[in-house]
Coordinates of C-alpha atoms and ligand atoms in Angstrom, one line a residue:
X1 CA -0.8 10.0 -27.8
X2 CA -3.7 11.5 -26.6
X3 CA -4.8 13.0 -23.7
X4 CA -8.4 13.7 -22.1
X5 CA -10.7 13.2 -18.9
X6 CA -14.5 12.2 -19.1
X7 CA -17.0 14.2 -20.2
X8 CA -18.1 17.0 -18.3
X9 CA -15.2 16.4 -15.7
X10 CA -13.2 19.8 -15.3
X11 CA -9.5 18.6 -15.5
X12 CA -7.1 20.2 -12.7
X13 CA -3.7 18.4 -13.7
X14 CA -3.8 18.6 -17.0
X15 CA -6.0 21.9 -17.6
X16 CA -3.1 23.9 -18.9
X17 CA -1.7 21.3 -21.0
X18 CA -2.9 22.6 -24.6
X19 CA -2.8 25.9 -24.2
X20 CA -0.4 27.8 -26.3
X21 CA 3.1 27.8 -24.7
X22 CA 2.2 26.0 -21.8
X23 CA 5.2 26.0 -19.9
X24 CA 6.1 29.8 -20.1
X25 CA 5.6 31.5 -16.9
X26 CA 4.0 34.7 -18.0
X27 CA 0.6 32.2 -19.3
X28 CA 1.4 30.4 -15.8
X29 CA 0.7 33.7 -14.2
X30 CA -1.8 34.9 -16.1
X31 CA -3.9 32.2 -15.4
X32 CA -3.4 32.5 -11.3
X33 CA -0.3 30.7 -11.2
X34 CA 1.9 31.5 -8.4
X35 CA -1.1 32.7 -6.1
X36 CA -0.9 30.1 -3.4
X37 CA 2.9 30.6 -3.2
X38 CA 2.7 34.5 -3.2
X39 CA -0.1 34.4 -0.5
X40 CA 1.6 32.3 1.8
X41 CA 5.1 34.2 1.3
X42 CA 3.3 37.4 2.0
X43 CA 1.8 35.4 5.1
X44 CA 4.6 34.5 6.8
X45 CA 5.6 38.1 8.9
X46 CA 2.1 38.3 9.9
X47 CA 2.1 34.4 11.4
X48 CA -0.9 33.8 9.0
X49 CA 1.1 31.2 7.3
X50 CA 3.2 28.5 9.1
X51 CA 4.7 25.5 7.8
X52 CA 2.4 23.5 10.5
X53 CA -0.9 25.1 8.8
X54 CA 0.2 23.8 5.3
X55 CA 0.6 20.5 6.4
X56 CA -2.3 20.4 8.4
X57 CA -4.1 21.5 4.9
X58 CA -2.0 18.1 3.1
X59 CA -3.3 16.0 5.8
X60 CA -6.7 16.9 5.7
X61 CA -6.9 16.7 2.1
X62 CA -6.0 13.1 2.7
X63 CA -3.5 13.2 -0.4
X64 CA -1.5 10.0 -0.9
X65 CA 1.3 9.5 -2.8
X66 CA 1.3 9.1 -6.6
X67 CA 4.6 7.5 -7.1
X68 CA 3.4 3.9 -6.0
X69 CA 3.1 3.0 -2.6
X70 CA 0.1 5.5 -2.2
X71 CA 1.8 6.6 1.3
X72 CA -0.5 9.5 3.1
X73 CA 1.8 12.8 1.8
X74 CA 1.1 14.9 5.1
X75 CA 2.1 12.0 8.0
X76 CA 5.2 11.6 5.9
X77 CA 6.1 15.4 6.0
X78 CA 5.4 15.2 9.9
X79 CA 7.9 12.1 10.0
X80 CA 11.2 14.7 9.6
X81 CA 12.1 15.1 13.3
X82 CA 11.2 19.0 14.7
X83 CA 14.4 21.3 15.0
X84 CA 15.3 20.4 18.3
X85 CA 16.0 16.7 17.3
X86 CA 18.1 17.3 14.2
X87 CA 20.3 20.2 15.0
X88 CA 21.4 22.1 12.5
X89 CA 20.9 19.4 9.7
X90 CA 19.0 21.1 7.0
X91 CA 15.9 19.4 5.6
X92 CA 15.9 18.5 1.6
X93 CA 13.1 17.8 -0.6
X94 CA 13.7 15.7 -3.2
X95 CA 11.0 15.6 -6.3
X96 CA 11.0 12.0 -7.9
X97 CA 10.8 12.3 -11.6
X98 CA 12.5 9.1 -12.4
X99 CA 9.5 8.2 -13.7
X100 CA 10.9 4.4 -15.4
X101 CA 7.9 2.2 -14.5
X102 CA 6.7 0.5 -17.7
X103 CA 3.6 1.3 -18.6
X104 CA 4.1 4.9 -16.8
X105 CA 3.9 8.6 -18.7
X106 CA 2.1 10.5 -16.7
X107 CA 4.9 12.5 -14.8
X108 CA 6.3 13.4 -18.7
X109 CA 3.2 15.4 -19.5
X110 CA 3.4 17.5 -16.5
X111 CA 7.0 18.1 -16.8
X112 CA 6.9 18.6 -20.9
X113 CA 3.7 20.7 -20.4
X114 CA 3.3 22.4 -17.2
X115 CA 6.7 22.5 -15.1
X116 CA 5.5 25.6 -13.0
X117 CA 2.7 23.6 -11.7
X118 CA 5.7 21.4 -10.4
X119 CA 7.6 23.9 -9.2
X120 CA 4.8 25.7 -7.1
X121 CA 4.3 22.4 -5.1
X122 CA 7.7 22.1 -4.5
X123 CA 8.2 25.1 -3.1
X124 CA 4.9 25.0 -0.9
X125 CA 5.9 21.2 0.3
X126 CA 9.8 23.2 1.2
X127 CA 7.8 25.8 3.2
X128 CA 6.3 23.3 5.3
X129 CA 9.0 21.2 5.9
X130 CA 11.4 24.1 6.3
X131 CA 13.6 23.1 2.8
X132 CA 16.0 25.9 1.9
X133 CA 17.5 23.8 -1.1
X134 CA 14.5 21.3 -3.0
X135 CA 16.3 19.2 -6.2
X136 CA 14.2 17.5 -8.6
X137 CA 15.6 14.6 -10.2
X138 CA 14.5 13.6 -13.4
X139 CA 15.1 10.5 -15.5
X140 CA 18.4 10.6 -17.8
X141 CA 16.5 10.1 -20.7
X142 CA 14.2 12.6 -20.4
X143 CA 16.3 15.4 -22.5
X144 CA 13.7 17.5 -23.5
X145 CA 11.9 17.2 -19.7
X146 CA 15.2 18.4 -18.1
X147 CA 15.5 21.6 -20.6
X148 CA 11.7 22.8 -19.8
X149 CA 12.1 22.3 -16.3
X150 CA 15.4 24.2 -16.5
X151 CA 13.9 26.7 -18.0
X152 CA 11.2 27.2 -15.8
X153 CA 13.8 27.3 -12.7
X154 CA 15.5 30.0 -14.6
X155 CA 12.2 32.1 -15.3
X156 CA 11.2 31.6 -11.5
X157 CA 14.3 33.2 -10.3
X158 CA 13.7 35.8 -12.3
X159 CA 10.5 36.7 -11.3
X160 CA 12.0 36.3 -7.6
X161 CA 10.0 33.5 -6.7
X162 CA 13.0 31.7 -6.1
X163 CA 16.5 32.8 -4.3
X164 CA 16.9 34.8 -1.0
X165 CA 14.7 36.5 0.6
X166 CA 11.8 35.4 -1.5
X167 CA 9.0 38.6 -2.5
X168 CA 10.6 40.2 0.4
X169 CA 9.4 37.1 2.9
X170 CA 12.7 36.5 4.5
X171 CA 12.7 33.1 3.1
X172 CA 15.6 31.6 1.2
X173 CA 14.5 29.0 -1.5
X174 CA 17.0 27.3 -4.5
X175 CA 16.1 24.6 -6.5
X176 CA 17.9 22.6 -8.7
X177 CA 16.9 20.2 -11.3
X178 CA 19.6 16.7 -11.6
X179 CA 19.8 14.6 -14.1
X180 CA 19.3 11.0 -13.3
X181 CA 21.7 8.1 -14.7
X182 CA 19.1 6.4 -16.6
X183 CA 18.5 3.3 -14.3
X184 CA 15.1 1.9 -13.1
X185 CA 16.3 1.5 -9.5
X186 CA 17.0 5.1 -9.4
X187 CA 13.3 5.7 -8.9
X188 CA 13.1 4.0 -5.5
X189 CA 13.8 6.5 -3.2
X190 CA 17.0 5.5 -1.3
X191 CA 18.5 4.7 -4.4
X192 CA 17.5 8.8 -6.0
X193 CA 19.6 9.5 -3.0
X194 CA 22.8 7.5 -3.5
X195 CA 22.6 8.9 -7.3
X196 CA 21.9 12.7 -6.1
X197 CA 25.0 12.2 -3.8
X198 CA 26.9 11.0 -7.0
X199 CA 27.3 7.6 -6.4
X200 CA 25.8 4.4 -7.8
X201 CA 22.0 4.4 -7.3
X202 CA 21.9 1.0 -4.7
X203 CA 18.9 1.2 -2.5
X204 CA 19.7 1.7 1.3
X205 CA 19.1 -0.7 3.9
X206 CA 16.0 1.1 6.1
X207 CA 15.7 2.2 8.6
X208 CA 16.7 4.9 9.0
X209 CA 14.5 6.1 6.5
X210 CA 14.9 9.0 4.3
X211 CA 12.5 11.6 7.0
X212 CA 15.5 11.0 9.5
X213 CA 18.1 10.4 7.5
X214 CA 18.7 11.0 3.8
X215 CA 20.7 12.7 1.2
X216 CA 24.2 14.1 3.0
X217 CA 22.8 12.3 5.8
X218 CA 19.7 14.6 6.3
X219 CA 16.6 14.4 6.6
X220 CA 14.7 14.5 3.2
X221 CA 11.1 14.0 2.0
X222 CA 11.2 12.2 -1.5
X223 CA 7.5 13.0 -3.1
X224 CA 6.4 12.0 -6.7
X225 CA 5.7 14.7 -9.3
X226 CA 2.3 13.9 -9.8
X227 CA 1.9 14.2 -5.4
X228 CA 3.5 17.7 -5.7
X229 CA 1.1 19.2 -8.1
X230 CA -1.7 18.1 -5.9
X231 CA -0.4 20.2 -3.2
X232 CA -0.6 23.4 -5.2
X233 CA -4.1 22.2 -6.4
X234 CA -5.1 21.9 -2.7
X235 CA -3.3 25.5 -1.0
X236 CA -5.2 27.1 -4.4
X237 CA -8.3 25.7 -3.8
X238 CA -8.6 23.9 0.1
X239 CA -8.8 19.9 1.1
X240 CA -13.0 20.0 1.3
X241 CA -12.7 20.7 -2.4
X242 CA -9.8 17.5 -3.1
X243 CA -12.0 15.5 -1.4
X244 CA -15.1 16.3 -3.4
X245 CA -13.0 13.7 -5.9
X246 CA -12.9 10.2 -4.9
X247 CA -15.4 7.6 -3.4
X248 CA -14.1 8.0 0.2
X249 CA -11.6 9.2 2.0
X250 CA -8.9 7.3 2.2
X251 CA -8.6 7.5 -1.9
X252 CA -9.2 11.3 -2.5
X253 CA -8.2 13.9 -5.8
X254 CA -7.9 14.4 -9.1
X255 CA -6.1 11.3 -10.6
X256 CA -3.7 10.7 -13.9
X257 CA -3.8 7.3 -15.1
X258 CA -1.5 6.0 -17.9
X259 CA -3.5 3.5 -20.4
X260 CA -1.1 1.5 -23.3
X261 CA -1.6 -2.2 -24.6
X262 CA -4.5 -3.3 -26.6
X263 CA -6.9 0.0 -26.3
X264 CA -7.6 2.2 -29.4
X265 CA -6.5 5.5 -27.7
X266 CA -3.5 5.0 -25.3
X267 CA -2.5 8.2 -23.6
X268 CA -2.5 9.7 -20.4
X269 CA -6.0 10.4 -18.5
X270 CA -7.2 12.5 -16.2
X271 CA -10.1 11.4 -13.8
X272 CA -11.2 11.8 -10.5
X273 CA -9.8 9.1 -8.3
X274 CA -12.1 5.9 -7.9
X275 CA -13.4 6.0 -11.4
X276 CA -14.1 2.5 -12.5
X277 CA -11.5 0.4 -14.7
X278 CA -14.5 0.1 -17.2
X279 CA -14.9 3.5 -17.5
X280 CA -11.6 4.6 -18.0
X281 CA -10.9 1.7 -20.7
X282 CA -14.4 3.1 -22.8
X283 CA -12.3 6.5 -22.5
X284 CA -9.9 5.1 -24.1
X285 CA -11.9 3.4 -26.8
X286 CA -12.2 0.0 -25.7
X287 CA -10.3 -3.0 -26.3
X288 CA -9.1 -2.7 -29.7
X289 CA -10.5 -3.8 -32.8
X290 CA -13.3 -4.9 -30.5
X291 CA -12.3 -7.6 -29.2
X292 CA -12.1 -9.4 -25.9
X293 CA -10.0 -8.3 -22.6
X294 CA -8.0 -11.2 -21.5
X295 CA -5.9 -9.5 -18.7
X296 CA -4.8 -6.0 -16.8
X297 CA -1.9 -5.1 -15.6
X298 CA -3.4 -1.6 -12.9
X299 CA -0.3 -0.3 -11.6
X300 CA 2.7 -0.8 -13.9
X301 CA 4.6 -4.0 -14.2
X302 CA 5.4 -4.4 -10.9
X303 CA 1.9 -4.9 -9.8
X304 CA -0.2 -8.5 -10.0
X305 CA -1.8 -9.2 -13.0
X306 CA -5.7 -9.1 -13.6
X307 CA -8.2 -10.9 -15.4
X308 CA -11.1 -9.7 -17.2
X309 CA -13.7 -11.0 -14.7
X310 CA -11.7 -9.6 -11.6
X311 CA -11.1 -6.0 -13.3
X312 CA -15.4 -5.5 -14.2
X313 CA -16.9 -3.9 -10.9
X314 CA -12.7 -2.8 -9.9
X315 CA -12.6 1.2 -9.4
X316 CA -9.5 2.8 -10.0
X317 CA -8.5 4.2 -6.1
X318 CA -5.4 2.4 -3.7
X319 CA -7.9 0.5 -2.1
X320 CA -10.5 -0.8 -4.9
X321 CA -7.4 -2.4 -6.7
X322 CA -5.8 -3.7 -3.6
X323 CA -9.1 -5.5 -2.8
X324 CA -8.8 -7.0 -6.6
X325 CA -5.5 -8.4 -5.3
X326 CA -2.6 -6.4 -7.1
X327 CA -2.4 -2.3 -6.8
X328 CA -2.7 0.9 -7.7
X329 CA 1.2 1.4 -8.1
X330 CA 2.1 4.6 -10.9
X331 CA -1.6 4.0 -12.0
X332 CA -0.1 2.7 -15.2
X333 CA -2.7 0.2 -16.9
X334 CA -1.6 -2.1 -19.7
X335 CA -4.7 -3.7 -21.2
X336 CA -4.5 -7.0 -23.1
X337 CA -6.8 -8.7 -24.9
X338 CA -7.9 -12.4 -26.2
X339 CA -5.1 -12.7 -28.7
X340 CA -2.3 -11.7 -25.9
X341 CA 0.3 -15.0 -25.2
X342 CA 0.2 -14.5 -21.6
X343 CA 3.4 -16.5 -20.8
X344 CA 5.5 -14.4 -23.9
X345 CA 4.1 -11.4 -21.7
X346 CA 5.5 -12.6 -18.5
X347 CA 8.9 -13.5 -20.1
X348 CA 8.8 -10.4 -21.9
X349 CA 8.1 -8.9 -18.5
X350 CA 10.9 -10.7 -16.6
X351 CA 13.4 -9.6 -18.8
X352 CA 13.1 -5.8 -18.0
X353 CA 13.7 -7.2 -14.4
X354 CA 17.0 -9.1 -14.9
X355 CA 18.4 -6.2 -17.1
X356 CA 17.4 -3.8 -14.0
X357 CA 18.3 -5.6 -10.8
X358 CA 21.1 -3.2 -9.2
X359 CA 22.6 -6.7 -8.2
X360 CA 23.1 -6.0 -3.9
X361 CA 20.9 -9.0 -2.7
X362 CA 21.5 -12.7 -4.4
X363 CA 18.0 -13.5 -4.2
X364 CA 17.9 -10.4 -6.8
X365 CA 20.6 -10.7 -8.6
X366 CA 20.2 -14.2 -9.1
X367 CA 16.9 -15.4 -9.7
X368 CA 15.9 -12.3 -11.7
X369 CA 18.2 -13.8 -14.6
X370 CA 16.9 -17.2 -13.1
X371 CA 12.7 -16.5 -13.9
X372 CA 13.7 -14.7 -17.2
X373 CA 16.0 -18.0 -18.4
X374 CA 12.9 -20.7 -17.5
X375 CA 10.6 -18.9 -18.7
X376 CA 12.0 -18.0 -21.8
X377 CA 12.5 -21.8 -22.1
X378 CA 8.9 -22.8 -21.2
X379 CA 8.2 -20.1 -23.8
X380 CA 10.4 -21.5 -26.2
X381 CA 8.3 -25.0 -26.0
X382 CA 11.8 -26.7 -24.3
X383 CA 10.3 -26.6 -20.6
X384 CA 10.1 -29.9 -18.7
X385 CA 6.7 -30.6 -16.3
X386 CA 8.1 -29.6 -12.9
X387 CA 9.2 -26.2 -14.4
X388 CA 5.9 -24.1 -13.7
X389 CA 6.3 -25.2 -9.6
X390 CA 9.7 -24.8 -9.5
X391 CA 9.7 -20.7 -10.9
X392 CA 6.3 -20.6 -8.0
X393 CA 8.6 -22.1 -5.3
X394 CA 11.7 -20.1 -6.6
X395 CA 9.8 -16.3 -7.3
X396 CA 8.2 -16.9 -3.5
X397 CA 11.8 -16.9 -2.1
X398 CA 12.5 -13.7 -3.9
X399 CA 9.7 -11.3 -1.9
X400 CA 8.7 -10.9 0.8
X401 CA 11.3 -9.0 3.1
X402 CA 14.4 -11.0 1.3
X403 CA 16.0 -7.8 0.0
X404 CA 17.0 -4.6 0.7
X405 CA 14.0 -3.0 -1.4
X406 CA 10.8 -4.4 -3.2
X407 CA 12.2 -4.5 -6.6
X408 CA 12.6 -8.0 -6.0
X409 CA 8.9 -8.2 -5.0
X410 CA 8.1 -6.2 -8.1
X411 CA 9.8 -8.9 -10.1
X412 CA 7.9 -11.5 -9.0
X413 CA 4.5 -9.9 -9.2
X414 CA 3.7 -10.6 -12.9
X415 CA 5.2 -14.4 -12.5
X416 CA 3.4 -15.3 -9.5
X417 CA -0.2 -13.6 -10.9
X418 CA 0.5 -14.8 -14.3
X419 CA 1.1 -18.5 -13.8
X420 CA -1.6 -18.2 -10.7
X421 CA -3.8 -16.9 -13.3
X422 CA -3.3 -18.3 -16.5
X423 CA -1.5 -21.7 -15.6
X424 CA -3.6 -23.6 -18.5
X425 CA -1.4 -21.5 -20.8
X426 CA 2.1 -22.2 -19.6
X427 CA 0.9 -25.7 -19.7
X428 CA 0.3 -25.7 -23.5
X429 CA 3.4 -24.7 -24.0
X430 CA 5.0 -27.5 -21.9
X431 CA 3.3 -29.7 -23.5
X432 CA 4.8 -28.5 -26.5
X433 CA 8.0 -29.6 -25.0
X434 CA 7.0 -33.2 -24.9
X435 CA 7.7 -33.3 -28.7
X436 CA 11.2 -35.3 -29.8
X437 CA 12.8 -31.9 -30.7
X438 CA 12.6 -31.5 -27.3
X439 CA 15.2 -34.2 -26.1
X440 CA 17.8 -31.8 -28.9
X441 CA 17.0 -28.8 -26.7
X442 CA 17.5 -30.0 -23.2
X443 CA 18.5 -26.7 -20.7
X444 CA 22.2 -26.5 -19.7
X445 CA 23.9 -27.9 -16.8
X446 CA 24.4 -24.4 -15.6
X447 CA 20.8 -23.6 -15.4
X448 CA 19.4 -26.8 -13.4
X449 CA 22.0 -26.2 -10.9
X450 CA 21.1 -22.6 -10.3
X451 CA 17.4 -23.7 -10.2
X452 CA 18.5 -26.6 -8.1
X453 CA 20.2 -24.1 -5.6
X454 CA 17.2 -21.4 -5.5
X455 CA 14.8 -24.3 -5.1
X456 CA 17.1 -25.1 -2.0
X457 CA 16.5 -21.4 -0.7
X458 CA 20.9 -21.3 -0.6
X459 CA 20.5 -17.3 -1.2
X460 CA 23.9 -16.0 -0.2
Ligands
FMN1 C1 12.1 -0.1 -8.1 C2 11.3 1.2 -7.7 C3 11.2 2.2 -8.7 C4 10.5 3.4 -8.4 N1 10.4 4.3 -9.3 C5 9.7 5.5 -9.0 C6 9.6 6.5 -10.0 O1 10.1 6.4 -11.1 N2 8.9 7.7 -9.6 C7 8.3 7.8 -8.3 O2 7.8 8.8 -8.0 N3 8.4 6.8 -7.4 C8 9.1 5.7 -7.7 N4 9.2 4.7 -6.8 C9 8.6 4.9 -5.4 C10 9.6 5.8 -4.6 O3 10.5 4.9 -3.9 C11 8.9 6.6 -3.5 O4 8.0 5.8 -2.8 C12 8.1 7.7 -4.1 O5 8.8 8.6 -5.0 C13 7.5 8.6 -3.0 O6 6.7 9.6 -3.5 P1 5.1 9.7 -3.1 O7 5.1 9.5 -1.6 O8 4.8 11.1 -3.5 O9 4.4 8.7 -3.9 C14 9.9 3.5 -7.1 C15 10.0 2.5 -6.1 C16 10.7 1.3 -6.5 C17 10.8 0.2 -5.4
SF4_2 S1 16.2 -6.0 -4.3 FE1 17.3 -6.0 -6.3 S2 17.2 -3.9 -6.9 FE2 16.7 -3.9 -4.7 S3 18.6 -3.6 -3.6 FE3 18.3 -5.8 -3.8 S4 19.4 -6.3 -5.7 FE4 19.1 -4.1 -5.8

């Protein structure tokens, strides 16, 4: 795997990544690590720095959040109610590196590479929302991530940048890094919660949401990795300078994008926010062995699929691929190209989905199984004609508000957009079906009376 940024573009995420020893803390330091978080330590007993100010400096910057739903960082931060409204309730901080998206890699590099970049935006997002104890959560699987990372939180101890009475400040700061249990769900935020608290990671019904009420019932701030660098980048350097990246300013900063599929370099990218699909895919080398894009997937699995006349003039920001119709998501872009069997992708797709449902809401739990079954069958040349309408009908009674989270909505995304978008190709392999093997292969009882029942909307 490879990673780079365009030519003549300075990188700022990724500009420690090769050097020697990258996540040690004395190269950290040396190369002016630390600064922003010593300087507004040191700023604290003269009233220079206040939590307020480094908000303010978030919010101006106008970061959004990298971890999908591309939520402005700073309004969130001003969501955890003031000391007078939540008592003595301490405020946590929760960093989200679940990181499970397929398609997504971009959180691994920072972790593997540079965890004190990490760490130094944690502990300037706890400052301004008055954390005394941040966790980071990282995905189960990620064995080697979780020993950097531990090692860095060990290092930053004991260079007293973490513990009581930080560099003398007054301020008390811990953070631990958790190990997550290795689910996909886990990465939504309510669900991180349940599994920090050490139960099973099932999404929470919100409101309340996690700013009012969180882990242990208090109010925490869940942020992505990728979000928390970008607040050290911006207290080192100011928000005029993040928003000197980006076409305007609702889709501002430096920007990691994850590229896999059909591209002759896949690998994590960095480029200023905005930077247009095109360009990024010639980054990468191009389709591979030349030949033609069929469709995009812009924002990991979970987000509509694109073709390759909707993705030419698309830039690469929250807004330019929510006006192609599907979004920005983890940034993670699987390219396909002519000789890609879109409906094997969907199936392929819709299986991660059933494997991953936590299994709270029926619609879920159901008719996750449900789309992978049909389509597998319309896959499989044993579909019948009606089959394509009914998974429409069936996927649209999924989303929309159904469930307790959008990993329902998530599943439905590649379904919807696939057959939307590429229906001449699930028909080919109906008519497939019309052959007299087909009669040998009818589906079981079981599965036309499930379909029955979801095409009846009976839910729960
Ligand atoms: C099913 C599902 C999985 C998610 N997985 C992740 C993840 O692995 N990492 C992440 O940062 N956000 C993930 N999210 C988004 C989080 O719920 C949350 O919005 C995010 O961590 C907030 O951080 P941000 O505001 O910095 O983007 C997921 C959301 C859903 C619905
Ligand atoms: S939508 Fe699916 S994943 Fe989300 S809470 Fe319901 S069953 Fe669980």
């Amino acid at each position: 795997m490879s990673e780079m940024w365009p030519a003549g573009y300075v990188p700022v995420l990724l500009a420690r990544i090769s050097r020697p020893d990258s996540p040690a803390i004395d190269g950290y330091l040396a190369d002016g690590g630390y600064a922003s978080w010593k300087k507004v330590l040191a700023g604290i007993a003269t009233g220079e720095w206040t939590p307020s100010k480094v908000t303010d400096l978030v919010k101006a910057s106008g970061l959004r959040g990298r971890g999908g739903a591309g939520f402005p960082c700073g309004l969130k931060w001003t969501f955890v109610p003031p000391k007078e409204k939540r008592g003595n309730k301490p405020v946590y901080l929760l960093c989200n590196a679940d990181e499970s998206e397929p398609g997504t890699f971009k959180d691994r590099v920072l972790i593997e590479k540079d965890p004190h970049q990490i760490l130094e935006g944690m502990m300037l997002a706890s400052f301004a929302l008055g954390v005394r104890h941040a966790y980071l959560y990282i995905r189960g699987e990620m064995v080697h991530g979780a020993e950097v990372l531990n090692a860095a939180v060990d290092e930053a101890y004991a260079k007293g940048l973490l513990g009581k009475n930080v560099q003398g400040s007054g301020l008390d700061l811990d953070l631990t890094i958790h190990r997550g249990g290795g689910a996909y769900i886990c990465g939504e935020e309510t669900a991180l919660i349940e599994s920090l608290e050490g139960k099973r990671g099932h999404p929470r019904i919100k409101p309340p949401f996690p700013a009012v009420s969180g882990v242990w019932a208090s109010p925490t701030v869940v942020n992505n990795v990728e979000t928390l660098c970008c607040v050290k980048h911006i207290l080192d350097r100011g928000p005029d300078w993040f928003r000197t990246y980006g076409r305007n300013e609702k889709n501002t900063g430096p920007k990691l994008f994850c590229i896999s599929g059909h591209v002759e370099r896949p690998g994590v990218y960095e480029a200023p926010m905005g930077i247009p699909f095109l360009e990024l895919l010639a980054l990468a080398g191009g389709v591979k062995g030349g030949r033609k894009l069929k469709a995009v997937i812009p924002g990991g699995s979970s987000a509509p699929m694109l073709t390759a006349e909707e993705v030419q003039s698309m830039p690469l920001d929250f807004d330019g691929v929510a006006a192609a119709k599907s979004m920005l998501g983890s940034a993670a872009i699987i390219v396909m190209d002519e000789t890609t069997d879109i409906p094997k992708a969907v199936a392929n797709i819709s299986k991660f989905y059933a494997h991953e449902s936590c299994g709270q809401c029926t619609p879920c739990r159901e008719g996750t199984p449900w789309l992978n079954k049909m389509l597998k069958r319309v896959v499989n040349g044993q579909g019948k004609r009606q089959d394509l309408d009914l998974l429409v009908q069936v996927a649209s009674q999924m989303g929309n508000g159904m469930t307790i989270c959008v990993f329902s909505d998530a599943a439905i995304a590649p379904v919807l957009s696939g057959i939307a978008k590429f229906r001449p190709e699930f028909e080919a392999c109906l008519a497939k079906a019309a052959s007299p093997d087909f009669a040998l292969t009818a589906p079981s009882d079981v599965t036309e009376k499930v379909a029955g029942r979801m095409a009846e909307g009976i839910h729960s």
